[in-house]
PDB file of C-alpha atoms in Angstrom:
ATOM      1  CA  UNK S1225      48.361   2.002  70.655  1.00  0.00           C
ATOM      2  CA  UNK S1226      49.220   3.953  67.800  1.00  0.00           C
ATOM      3  CA  UNK S1227      51.598   0.935  66.718  1.00  0.00           C
ATOM      4  CA  UNK S1228      48.480  -1.687  67.342  1.00  0.00           C
ATOM      5  CA  UNK S1229      45.764   0.786  65.223  1.00  0.00           C
ATOM      6  CA  UNK S1230      48.034   0.730  62.224  1.00  0.00           C
ATOM      7  CA  UNK S1231      48.792  -2.660  62.299  1.00  0.00           C
ATOM      8  CA  UNK S1232      45.773  -3.516  62.832  1.00  0.00           C
ATOM      9  CA  UNK S1233      44.839  -1.310  59.229  1.00  0.00           C
ATOM     10  CA  UNK S1234      47.426  -3.176  57.497  1.00  0.00           C
ATOM     11  CA  UNK S1235      46.237  -6.637  58.483  1.00  0.00           C
ATOM     12  CA  UNK S1236      42.490  -5.272  57.266  1.00  0.00           C
ATOM     13  CA  UNK S1237      44.192  -4.075  54.263  1.00  0.00           C
ATOM     14  CA  UNK S1238      45.981  -7.276  53.452  1.00  0.00           C
ATOM     15  CA  UNK S1239      42.901  -9.425  53.643  1.00  0.00           C
ATOM     16  CA  UNK S1240      41.128  -6.848  51.561  1.00  0.00           C
ATOM     17  CA  UNK S1241      43.451  -7.557  48.917  1.00  0.00           C
ATOM     18  CA  UNK S1242      43.143 -10.795  48.912  1.00  0.00           C
ATOM     19  CA  UNK S1243      39.555 -11.015  48.650  1.00  0.00           C
ATOM     20  CA  UNK S1244      39.621  -8.758  45.933  1.00  0.00           C
ATOM     21  CA  UNK S1245      41.995 -11.342  43.931  1.00  0.00           C
ATOM     22  CA  UNK S1246      40.566 -14.621  45.123  1.00  0.00           C
ATOM     23  CA  UNK S1247      37.159 -13.255  43.641  1.00  0.00           C
ATOM     24  CA  UNK S1248      38.697 -11.511  40.337  1.00  0.00           C
ATOM     25  CA  UNK S1249      40.171 -15.425  40.040  1.00  0.00           C
ATOM     26  CA  UNK S1250      37.173 -17.072  40.432  1.00  0.00           C
ATOM     27  CA  UNK S1251      34.986 -14.919  37.809  1.00  0.00           C
ATOM     28  CA  UNK S1252      37.393 -14.871  35.386  1.00  0.00           C
ATOM     29  CA  UNK S1253      37.722 -18.233  35.972  1.00  0.00           C
ATOM     30  CA  UNK S1254      34.213 -19.163  35.226  1.00  0.00           C
ATOM     31  CA  UNK S1255      34.700 -16.476  32.256  1.00  0.00           C
ATOM     32  CA  UNK S1256      36.732 -18.414  30.624  1.00  0.00           C
ATOM     33  CA  UNK S1257      34.952 -21.886  31.164  1.00  0.00           C
ATOM     34  CA  UNK S1258      31.613 -20.214  29.778  1.00  0.00           C
ATOM     35  CA  UNK S1259      30.939 -19.849  25.949  1.00  0.00           C
ATOM     36  CA  UNK S1260      30.111 -16.535  24.477  1.00  0.00           C
ATOM     37  CA  UNK S1261      28.927 -14.920  21.235  1.00  0.00           C
ATOM     38  CA  UNK S1262      29.903 -11.570  19.919  1.00  0.00           C
ATOM     39  CA  UNK S1263      29.181  -9.943  16.804  1.00  0.00           C
ATOM     40  CA  UNK S1264      31.166  -7.177  14.122  1.00  0.00           C
ATOM     41  CA  UNK S1265      27.190  -6.439  12.643  1.00  0.00           C
ATOM     42  CA  UNK S1266      23.979  -7.500  14.216  1.00  0.00           C
ATOM     43  CA  UNK S1267      22.001  -5.112  12.225  1.00  0.00           C
ATOM     44  CA  UNK S1268      23.250  -6.098   8.364  1.00  0.00           C
ATOM     45  CA  UNK S1269      21.531  -3.986   5.249  1.00  0.00           C
ATOM     46  CA  UNK S1270      21.692  -5.473   1.664  1.00  0.00           C
ATOM     47  CA  UNK S1271      20.113  -4.639  -1.684  1.00  0.00           C
ATOM     48  CA  UNK S1272      18.028  -7.292  -3.318  1.00  0.00           C
ATOM     49  CA  UNK S1273      20.116 -10.245  -5.013  1.00  0.00           C
ATOM     50  CA  UNK S1274      23.148  -9.311  -3.210  1.00  0.00           C
ATOM     51  CA  UNK S1275      25.049 -11.626  -0.954  1.00  0.00           C
ATOM     52  CA  UNK S1276      25.134 -10.942   3.135  1.00  0.00           C
ATOM     53  CA  UNK S1277      27.613 -12.099   6.027  1.00  0.00           C
ATOM     54  CA  UNK S1278      25.292 -12.603   9.225  1.00  0.00           C
ATOM     55  CA  UNK S1279      28.767 -12.186  11.475  1.00  0.00           C
ATOM     56  CA  UNK S1280      28.445 -14.646  14.819  1.00  0.00           C
ATOM     57  CA  UNK S1281      32.257 -14.737  16.882  1.00  0.00           C
ATOM     58  CA  UNK S1282      32.625 -17.795  19.656  1.00  0.00           C
ATOM     59  CA  UNK S1283      34.804 -15.337  22.257  1.00  0.00           C
ATOM     60  CA  UNK S1284      35.378 -18.112  24.564  1.00  0.00           C
ATOM     61  CA  UNK S1285      34.956 -21.744  24.712  1.00  0.00           C
ATOM     62  CA  UNK S1286      36.781 -24.123  25.885  1.00  0.00           C
ATOM     63  CA  UNK S1287      34.624 -26.682  23.944  1.00  0.00           C
ATOM     64  CA  UNK S1288      37.064 -28.631  21.059  1.00  0.00           C
ATOM     65  CA  UNK S1289      33.738 -28.581  18.740  1.00  0.00           C
ATOM     66  CA  UNK S1290      30.839 -27.053  19.605  1.00  0.00           C
ATOM     67  CA  UNK S1291      26.893 -27.631  17.725  1.00  0.00           C
ATOM     68  CA  UNK S1292      26.591 -24.545  15.711  1.00  0.00           C
ATOM     69  CA  UNK S1293      22.795 -24.231  14.894  1.00  0.00           C
ATOM     70  CA  UNK S1294      20.964 -21.292  12.720  1.00  0.00           C
ATOM     71  CA  UNK S1295      17.161 -20.381  13.186  1.00  0.00           C
ATOM     72  CA  UNK S1296      15.051 -18.165  10.993  1.00  0.00           C
ATOM     73  CA  UNK S1297      12.216 -15.686  13.182  1.00  0.00           C
ATOM     74  CA  UNK S1298       9.572 -14.431  10.344  1.00  0.00           C
ATOM     75  CA  UNK S1299       6.217 -13.215  11.162  1.00  0.00           C
ATOM     76  CA  UNK S1300       6.441 -14.879  14.952  1.00  0.00           C
ATOM     77  CA  UNK S1301       7.683 -18.504  13.217  1.00  0.00           C
ATOM     78  CA  UNK S1302      10.627 -19.639  13.507  1.00  0.00           C
ATOM     79  CA  UNK S1303      12.610 -21.798  11.331  1.00  0.00           C
ATOM     80  CA  UNK S1304      15.802 -23.894  10.812  1.00  0.00           C
ATOM     81  CA  UNK S1305      18.035 -22.222   8.460  1.00  0.00           C
ATOM     82  CA  UNK S1306      21.350 -24.022   9.877  1.00  0.00           C
ATOM     83  CA  UNK S1307      20.925 -27.811  11.544  1.00  0.00           C
ATOM     84  CA  UNK S1308      22.635 -30.966  11.962  1.00  0.00           C
ATOM     85  CA  UNK S1309      25.850 -29.694  10.357  1.00  0.00           C
ATOM     86  CA  UNK S1310      23.799 -28.746   6.838  1.00  0.00           C
ATOM     87  CA  UNK S1311      21.273 -26.145   5.370  1.00  0.00           C
ATOM     88  CA  UNK S1312      17.735 -26.164   5.635  1.00  0.00           C
ATOM     89  CA  UNK S1313      14.705 -25.588   3.148  1.00  0.00           C
ATOM     90  CA  UNK S1314      15.555 -23.448   0.254  1.00  0.00           C
ATOM     91  CA  UNK S1315      18.683 -22.124   1.909  1.00  0.00           C
ATOM     92  CA  UNK S1316      20.755 -25.088   0.833  1.00  0.00           C
ATOM     93  CA  UNK S1317      21.037 -24.033  -2.631  1.00  0.00           C
ATOM     94  CA  UNK S1318      22.578 -20.297  -1.427  1.00  0.00           C
ATOM     95  CA  UNK S1319      23.919 -20.149   2.143  1.00  0.00           C
ATOM     96  CA  UNK S1320      26.975 -21.623   3.808  1.00  0.00           C
ATOM     97  CA  UNK S1321      28.845 -21.584   6.854  1.00  0.00           C
ATOM     98  CA  UNK S1322      32.047 -19.113   7.049  1.00  0.00           C
ATOM     99  CA  UNK S1323      34.435 -19.093   9.520  1.00  0.00           C
ATOM    100  CA  UNK S1324      32.931 -21.925  11.143  1.00  0.00           C
ATOM    101  CA  UNK S1325      29.823 -19.980  12.592  1.00  0.00           C
ATOM    102  CA  UNK S1326      29.213 -17.168  10.309  1.00  0.00           C
ATOM    103  CA  UNK S1327      26.271 -17.723   8.193  1.00  0.00           C
ATOM    104  CA  UNK S1328      26.874 -16.369   4.379  1.00  0.00           C
ATOM    105  CA  UNK S1329      23.472 -15.571   2.189  1.00  0.00           C
ATOM    106  CA  UNK S1330      23.581 -15.237  -1.428  1.00  0.00           C
ATOM    107  CA  UNK S1331      20.919 -13.970  -3.896  1.00  0.00           C
ATOM    108  CA  UNK S1332      18.991 -12.300  -1.140  1.00  0.00           C
ATOM    109  CA  UNK S1333      15.164 -12.192  -1.346  1.00  0.00           C
ATOM    110  CA  UNK S1334      12.418  -9.336   0.071  1.00  0.00           C
ATOM    111  CA  UNK S1335      11.993 -12.579   1.931  1.00  0.00           C
ATOM    112  CA  UNK S1336      15.229 -12.810   3.656  1.00  0.00           C
ATOM    113  CA  UNK S1337      14.103  -9.682   6.050  1.00  0.00           C
ATOM    114  CA  UNK S1338      14.251 -11.190   9.391  1.00  0.00           C
ATOM    115  CA  UNK S1339      15.657 -12.000  12.696  1.00  0.00           C
ATOM    116  CA  UNK S1340      17.994 -14.687  12.523  1.00  0.00           C
ATOM    117  CA  UNK S1341      18.975 -16.243  15.448  1.00  0.00           C
ATOM    118  CA  UNK S1342      23.001 -18.170  16.175  1.00  0.00           C
ATOM    119  CA  UNK S1343      23.485 -20.580  18.647  1.00  0.00           C
ATOM    120  CA  UNK S1344      26.324 -22.312  20.009  1.00  0.00           C
ATOM    121  CA  UNK S1345      26.176 -25.504  22.430  1.00  0.00           C
ATOM    122  CA  UNK S1346      29.513 -26.106  24.194  1.00  0.00           C
ATOM    123  CA  UNK S1347      29.345 -29.600  26.630  1.00  0.00           C
ATOM    124  CA  UNK S1348      32.714 -28.317  28.148  1.00  0.00           C
ATOM    125  CA  UNK S1349      31.594 -25.225  29.369  1.00  0.00           C
ATOM    126  CA  UNK S1350      30.459 -24.230  32.310  1.00  0.00           C
ATOM    127  CA  UNK S1351      27.988 -21.969  30.866  1.00  0.00           C
ATOM    128  CA  UNK S1352      27.167 -24.557  28.103  1.00  0.00           C
ATOM    129  CA  UNK S1353      24.816 -22.533  25.543  1.00  0.00           C
ATOM    130  CA  UNK S1354      24.715 -18.482  24.527  1.00  0.00           C
ATOM    131  CA  UNK S1355      23.229 -17.083  21.689  1.00  0.00           C
ATOM    132  CA  UNK S1356      22.979 -14.038  19.478  1.00  0.00           C
ATOM    133  CA  UNK S1357      20.628 -12.439  17.201  1.00  0.00           C
ATOM    134  CA  UNK S1358      20.915 -10.742  13.892  1.00  0.00           C
ATOM    135  CA  UNK S1359      18.582  -8.421  12.141  1.00  0.00           C
ATOM    136  CA  UNK S1360      18.488  -8.934   8.402  1.00  0.00           C
ATOM    137  CA  UNK S1361      17.325  -5.699   6.079  1.00  0.00           C
ATOM    138  CA  UNK S1362      16.473  -6.549   2.641  1.00  0.00           C
ATOM    139  CA  UNK S1363      16.218  -3.640   0.873  1.00  0.00           C
ATOM    140  CA  UNK S1364      13.892  -3.747  -2.640  1.00  0.00           C
ATOM    141  CA  UNK S1365      13.808  -1.173  -5.139  1.00  0.00           C
ATOM    142  CA  UNK S1366      10.721   0.421  -5.938  1.00  0.00           C
ATOM    143  CA  UNK S1367       8.961  -0.215  -9.053  1.00  0.00           C
ATOM    144  CA  UNK S1368       7.429   1.887 -11.849  1.00  0.00           C
ATOM    145  CA  UNK S1369       4.711   3.946 -10.001  1.00  0.00           C
ATOM    146  CA  UNK S1370       1.214   3.796 -11.363  1.00  0.00           C
ATOM    147  CA  UNK S1371       0.471   8.063 -11.746  1.00  0.00           C
ATOM    148  CA  UNK S1372      -2.887   9.464 -12.150  1.00  0.00           C
ATOM    149  CA  UNK S1373      -3.219  13.079 -13.762  1.00  0.00           C
ATOM    150  CA  UNK S1374      -6.679  15.198 -15.141  1.00  0.00           C
ATOM    151  CA  UNK S1375      -5.978  15.421 -18.860  1.00  0.00           C
ATOM    152  CA  UNK S1376      -8.083  18.980 -18.437  1.00  0.00           C
ATOM    153  CA  UNK S1377      -9.934  21.295 -15.617  1.00  0.00           C
ATOM    154  CA  UNK S1378     -11.507  24.427 -15.610  1.00  0.00           C
ATOM    155  CA  UNK S1379      -9.331  27.260 -13.865  1.00  0.00           C
ATOM    156  CA  UNK S1380     -10.816  28.056 -10.303  1.00  0.00           C
ATOM    157  CA  UNK S1381     -11.555  24.101  -9.447  1.00  0.00           C
ATOM    158  CA  UNK S1382      -9.930  21.613  -7.892  1.00  0.00           C
ATOM    159  CA  UNK S1383      -7.766  18.855  -9.089  1.00  0.00           C
ATOM    160  CA  UNK S1384      -5.828  15.498  -7.383  1.00  0.00           C
ATOM    161  CA  UNK S1385      -2.671  14.020  -8.508  1.00  0.00           C
ATOM    162  CA  UNK S1386      -2.366  10.753  -7.854  1.00  0.00           C
ATOM    163  CA  UNK S1387       1.255   8.657  -7.554  1.00  0.00           C
ATOM    164  CA  UNK S1388       1.955   4.920  -6.022  1.00  0.00           C
ATOM    165  CA  UNK S1389       3.754   1.609  -6.027  1.00  0.00           C
ATOM    166  CA  UNK S1390       3.744  -0.736  -3.219  1.00  0.00           C
ATOM    167  CA  UNK S1391       6.875  -3.313  -4.805  1.00  0.00           C
ATOM    168  CA  UNK S1392       9.766  -1.176  -2.420  1.00  0.00           C
ATOM    169  CA  UNK S1393      11.258  -1.781   0.834  1.00  0.00           C
ATOM    170  CA  UNK S1394      11.756   0.510   2.718  1.00  0.00           C
ATOM    171  CA  UNK S1395       8.675   2.271   1.572  1.00  0.00           C
ATOM    172  CA  UNK S1396       9.129   4.977  -0.819  1.00  0.00           C
ATOM    173  CA  UNK S1397       8.127   8.694  -0.720  1.00  0.00           C
ATOM    174  CA  UNK S1398       7.529  10.312  -3.781  1.00  0.00           C
ATOM    175  CA  UNK S1399       7.541  13.452  -5.270  1.00  0.00           C
ATOM    176  CA  UNK S1400       6.376  15.486  -8.332  1.00  0.00           C
ATOM    177  CA  UNK S1401       7.770  17.620 -10.941  1.00  0.00           C
ATOM    178  CA  UNK S1402       6.125  19.966 -13.694  1.00  0.00           C
ATOM    179  CA  UNK S1403       8.344  20.385 -16.812  1.00  0.00           C
ATOM    180  CA  UNK S1404      10.630  18.497 -15.087  1.00  0.00           C
ATOM    181  CA  UNK S1405      10.984  21.127 -11.602  1.00  0.00           C
ATOM    182  CA  UNK S1406      10.480  19.865  -8.941  1.00  0.00           C
ATOM    183  CA  UNK S1407       7.278  20.624  -7.107  1.00  0.00           C
ATOM    184  CA  UNK S1408       8.546  21.127  -3.448  1.00  0.00           C
ATOM    185  CA  UNK S1409       7.017  20.383  -0.531  1.00  0.00           C
ATOM    186  CA  UNK S1410       7.178  23.052   2.131  1.00  0.00           C
ATOM    187  CA  UNK S1411       4.959  25.560   1.953  1.00  0.00           C
ATOM    188  CA  UNK S1412       8.091  28.065   2.217  1.00  0.00           C
ATOM    189  CA  UNK S1413       9.655  27.232  -0.785  1.00  0.00           C
ATOM    190  CA  UNK S1414       6.287  27.777  -2.972  1.00  0.00           C
ATOM    191  CA  UNK S1415       5.213  30.129  -5.552  1.00  0.00           C
ATOM    192  CA  UNK S1416       3.392  33.294  -4.130  1.00  0.00           C
ATOM    193  CA  UNK S1417       0.833  31.947  -6.492  1.00  0.00           C
ATOM    194  CA  UNK S1418       0.369  28.408  -5.530  1.00  0.00           C
ATOM    195  CA  UNK S1419      -2.320  26.868  -4.001  1.00  0.00           C
ATOM    196  CA  UNK S1420      -0.805  23.202  -3.747  1.00  0.00           C
ATOM    197  CA  UNK S1421      -0.213  20.868  -1.477  1.00  0.00           C
ATOM    198  CA  UNK S1422       2.187  17.653  -1.899  1.00  0.00           C
ATOM    199  CA  UNK S1423       2.189  14.317   0.389  1.00  0.00           C
ATOM    200  CA  UNK S1424       5.441  12.940   0.243  1.00  0.00           C
ATOM    201  CA  UNK S1425       4.194   9.692   2.461  1.00  0.00           C
ATOM    202  CA  UNK S1426       1.129   9.273   0.016  1.00  0.00           C
ATOM    203  CA  UNK S1427       2.365  10.515  -3.081  1.00  0.00           C
ATOM    204  CA  UNK S1428      -0.610  12.612  -3.459  1.00  0.00           C
ATOM    205  CA  UNK S1429      -0.582  15.956  -5.234  1.00  0.00           C
ATOM    206  CA  UNK S1430      -4.011  18.163  -4.687  1.00  0.00           C
ATOM    207  CA  UNK S1431      -4.538  21.399  -6.307  1.00  0.00           C
ATOM    208  CA  UNK S1432      -6.630  23.557  -4.368  1.00  0.00           C
ATOM    209  CA  UNK S1433      -7.618  26.083  -7.337  1.00  0.00           C
ATOM    210  CA  UNK S1434      -5.993  25.749 -10.547  1.00  0.00           C
ATOM    211  CA  UNK S1435      -4.528  28.403 -12.369  1.00  0.00           C
ATOM    212  CA  UNK S1436      -3.450  28.646 -16.103  1.00  0.00           C
ATOM    213  CA  UNK S1437       0.361  28.370 -14.849  1.00  0.00           C
ATOM    214  CA  UNK S1438      -0.682  25.283 -13.037  1.00  0.00           C
ATOM    215  CA  UNK S1439      -0.907  23.458 -17.346  1.00  0.00           C
ATOM    216  CA  UNK S1440       2.101  21.462 -17.678  1.00  0.00           C
ATOM    217  CA  UNK S1441       3.830  17.787 -17.859  1.00  0.00           C
ATOM    218  CA  UNK S1442       3.401  16.287 -14.753  1.00  0.00           C
ATOM    219  CA  UNK S1443       5.699  12.514 -13.846  1.00  0.00           C
ATOM    220  CA  UNK S1444       6.204  11.524 -10.421  1.00  0.00           C
ATOM    221  CA  UNK S1445       9.103   9.613  -8.735  1.00  0.00           C
ATOM    222  CA  UNK S1446       9.026   7.460  -6.217  1.00  0.00           C
ATOM    223  CA  UNK S1447      12.587   7.060  -3.889  1.00  0.00           C
ATOM    224  CA  UNK S1448      13.932   4.550  -1.086  1.00  0.00           C
ATOM    225  CA  UNK S1449      17.514   3.732   0.187  1.00  0.00           C
ATOM    226  CA  UNK S1450      17.247   1.181  -2.530  1.00  0.00           C
ATOM    227  CA  UNK S1451      17.115   3.400  -5.668  1.00  0.00           C
ATOM    228  CA  UNK S1452      13.951   5.404  -7.223  1.00  0.00           C
ATOM    229  CA  UNK S1453      11.489   4.680 -10.392  1.00  0.00           C
ATOM    230  CA  UNK S1454       9.698   7.090 -12.458  1.00  0.00           C
ATOM    231  CA  UNK S1455       6.427   7.154 -14.350  1.00  0.00           C
ATOM    232  CA  UNK S1456       6.158   8.897 -17.493  1.00  0.00           C
ATOM    233  CA  UNK S1457       5.100  12.454 -18.037  1.00  0.00           C
ATOM    234  CA  UNK S1458       1.542  13.088 -17.913  1.00  0.00           C
ATOM    235  CA  UNK S1459       0.239  16.385 -19.658  1.00  0.00           C
ATOM    236  CA  UNK S1460      -2.637  18.170 -17.449  1.00  0.00           C
ATOM    237  CA  UNK S1461      -4.525  21.489 -19.372  1.00  0.00           C
ATOM    238  CA  UNK S1462      -6.148  24.326 -17.590  1.00  0.00           C
ATOM    239  CA  UNK S1463      -8.757  26.069 -19.260  1.00  0.00           C
ATOM    240  CA  UNK S1464     -11.406  29.135 -18.770  1.00  0.00           C
ATOM    241  CA  UNK S1465     -14.851  28.500 -18.672  1.00  0.00           C
ATOM    242  CA  UNK S1466     -16.775  30.445 -21.716  1.00  0.00           C
ATOM    243  CA  UNK S1467     -19.475  32.214 -19.604  1.00  0.00           C
ATOM    244  CA  UNK S1468     -20.981  33.655 -22.430  1.00  0.00           C
ATOM    245  CA  UNK S1469     -20.755  30.267 -24.327  1.00  0.00           C
ATOM    246  CA  UNK S1470     -22.702  28.989 -21.606  1.00  0.00           C
ATOM    247  CA  UNK S1471     -25.881  31.498 -21.230  1.00  0.00           C
ATOM    248  CA  UNK S1472     -26.058  31.827 -24.439  1.00  0.00           C
ATOM    249  CA  UNK S1473     -26.614  28.013 -25.280  1.00  0.00           C
ATOM    250  CA  UNK S1474     -28.977  28.271 -21.803  1.00  0.00           C
ATOM    251  CA  UNK S1475     -31.409  30.836 -23.686  1.00  0.00           C
ATOM    252  CA  UNK S1476     -31.157  28.522 -26.990  1.00  0.00           C
ATOM    253  CA  UNK S1477     -32.837  25.605 -25.400  1.00  0.00           C
ATOM    254  CA  UNK S1478     -35.192  27.638 -23.442  1.00  0.00           C
ATOM    255  CA  UNK S1479     -36.074  29.275 -27.040  1.00  0.00           C
ATOM    256  CA  UNK S1480     -36.423  26.040 -28.559  1.00  0.00           C
ATOM    257  CA  UNK S1481     -39.056  24.797 -25.794  1.00  0.00           C
ATOM    258  CA  UNK S1482     -40.735  27.654 -25.908  1.00  0.00           C
ATOM    259  CA  UNK S1483     -41.580  27.204 -29.333  1.00  0.00           C
ATOM    260  CA  UNK S1484     -42.100  23.605 -29.707  1.00  0.00           C
ATOM    261  CA  UNK S1485     -44.422  23.965 -26.433  1.00  0.00           C
ATOM    262  CA  UNK S1486     -46.341  26.865 -28.588  1.00  0.00           C
ATOM    263  CA  UNK S1487     -46.142  25.008 -31.423  1.00  0.00           C
ATOM    264  CA  UNK S1488     -47.939  22.083 -29.803  1.00  0.00           C
ATOM    265  CA  UNK S1489     -50.707  24.302 -28.307  1.00  0.00           C
ATOM    266  CA  UNK S1490     -51.766  25.475 -31.747  1.00  0.00           C
ATOM    267  CA  UNK S1491     -51.992  22.089 -33.164  1.00  0.00           C
ATOM    268  CA  UNK S1492     -54.456  20.843 -30.481  1.00  0.00           C
ATOM    269  CA  UNK S1493     -56.820  24.146 -30.996  1.00  0.00           C
ATOM    270  CA  UNK S1494     -56.946  23.399 -34.701  1.00  0.00           C
ATOM    271  CA  UNK S1495     -57.506  19.591 -34.140  1.00  0.00           C
ATOM    272  CA  UNK S1496     -55.179  17.725 -34.858  1.00  0.00           C
ATOM    273  CA  UNK S1497     -54.872  16.000 -31.762  1.00  0.00           C
ATOM    274  CA  UNK S1498     -58.712  14.980 -31.648  1.00  0.00           C
ATOM    275  CA  UNK S1499     -59.485  11.260 -31.462  1.00  0.00           C
ATOM    276  CA  UNK S1500     -60.962  10.213 -34.968  1.00  0.00           C
ATOM    277  CA  UNK S1501     -63.258   7.319 -32.670  1.00  0.00           C
ATOM    278  CA  UNK S1502     -66.378   8.251 -31.950  1.00  0.00           C
ATOM    279  CA  UNK S1503     -67.027   7.295 -27.691  1.00  0.00           C
ATOM    280  CA  UNK S1504     -69.596   5.539 -26.332  1.00  0.00           C
ATOM    281  CA  UNK S1505     -71.755   8.522 -25.597  1.00  0.00           C
ATOM    282  CA  UNK S1506     -72.121   9.670 -28.907  1.00  0.00           C
ATOM    283  CA  UNK S1507     -72.356   6.220 -30.375  1.00  0.00           C
ATOM    284  CA  UNK S1508     -76.650   6.273 -31.366  1.00  0.00           C
ATOM    285  CA  UNK S1509     -77.849   2.924 -32.731  1.00  0.00           C
ATOM    286  CA  UNK S1510     -78.572   2.722 -36.513  1.00  0.00           C
ATOM    287  CA  UNK S1511     -82.227   2.553 -37.280  1.00  0.00           C
ATOM    288  CA  UNK S1512     -84.425  -0.700 -37.897  1.00  0.00           C
ATOM    289  CA  UNK S1513     -85.276  -0.949 -41.457  1.00  0.00           C
ATOM    290  CA  UNK S1514     -88.666  -1.527 -41.936  1.00  0.00           C
ATOM    291  CA  UNK S1515     -89.572  -5.199 -42.391  1.00  0.00           C
ATOM    292  CA  UNK S1516     -86.628  -6.504 -40.631  1.00  0.00           C
ATOM    293  CA  UNK S1517     -86.378  -7.958 -37.128  1.00  0.00           C
ATOM    294  CA  UNK S1518     -83.590  -8.303 -34.770  1.00  0.00           C
ATOM    295  CA  UNK S1519     -83.679 -11.342 -32.546  1.00  0.00           C
ATOM    296  CA  UNK S1520     -80.789 -11.447 -29.931  1.00  0.00           C
ATOM    297  CA  UNK S1521     -80.268 -14.809 -28.301  1.00  0.00           C
ATOM    298  CA  UNK S1522     -78.119 -15.259 -25.296  1.00  0.00           C
ATOM    299  CA  UNK S1523     -76.011 -18.055 -26.057  1.00  0.00           C
ATOM    300  CA  UNK S1524     -75.029 -16.409 -29.872  1.00  0.00           C
ATOM    301  CA  UNK S1525     -73.706 -13.102 -28.974  1.00  0.00           C
ATOM    302  CA  UNK S1526     -75.142 -11.667 -31.700  1.00  0.00           C
ATOM    303  CA  UNK S1527     -77.818 -10.572 -33.841  1.00  0.00           C
ATOM    304  CA  UNK S1528     -79.850 -13.297 -36.479  1.00  0.00           C
ATOM    305  CA  UNK S1529     -82.355 -12.165 -38.528  1.00  0.00           C
ATOM    306  CA  UNK S1530     -86.144 -13.795 -38.546  1.00  0.00           C
ATOM    307  CA  UNK S1531     -87.631 -15.645 -41.557  1.00  0.00           C
ATOM    308  CA  UNK S1532     -89.670 -12.960 -42.295  1.00  0.00           C
ATOM    309  CA  UNK S1533     -86.387 -10.577 -43.713  1.00  0.00           C
ATOM    310  CA  UNK S1534     -86.296 -10.371 -47.390  1.00  0.00           C
ATOM    311  CA  UNK S1535     -83.415  -9.660 -49.458  1.00  0.00           C
TER     312      UNK S1535
END
């Protein structure tokens, strides 16, 4: 009985091995007959105006001359880069195929940032089509940022300084300098008497209550992975408010207003502002001379003398 069990075990083992080898042969054969792509770098990064290679490698195929196509996908729109064995559009003068399938783009611009799809069609393979996506990022150096610094701020008042540029890619981060010394965005690294807030993402520097120590020359630097750019230094002065002078000025203005009012009242009482024309109530009709009769007609609108009038 034990010999029969051992024999059955051997038969099952041999059958299992045979099936395993068969499946391995089948899958290996299918794999060899299927076109397959790979890439040495699926996320290349390059600075603007430099060249870059988009790697697309045929790992396996039995088709001697497979068809190669490259497409560009940007903002949801797809366009051809390489089709019908020739470059398309503006790539015709600044791109080429390398090692049968890889794509080389020369003089890259920010508009080249996109997803590029390498497609290979191999009619002789069991799997006739394969594709691979390459995400290209073109970094752009920041331009000189626009800086806004107030020229003069009174002690104790708030002040906002702004720094921004919109050409760099990826987006720039900002740092501020006073008298060529960096201002830290970390609250733990700030001087104990400072009351400012620095936002590196927006480039805004806000002083909540300036003091005399905040006077100085301020500049800003925009930075990203491609480089940096700096704006010119601008002077900000923090001055004391002259409270005594302000109060004195207000008192002088009040005194002048009082004197003007007093002078007007005196002039009015003395009749300097009386109306030279008599009012209608005080007007008296002149007496009619003897021997003169005035007759007023409706159509003449004025007086005329009777014939008895004597000159």
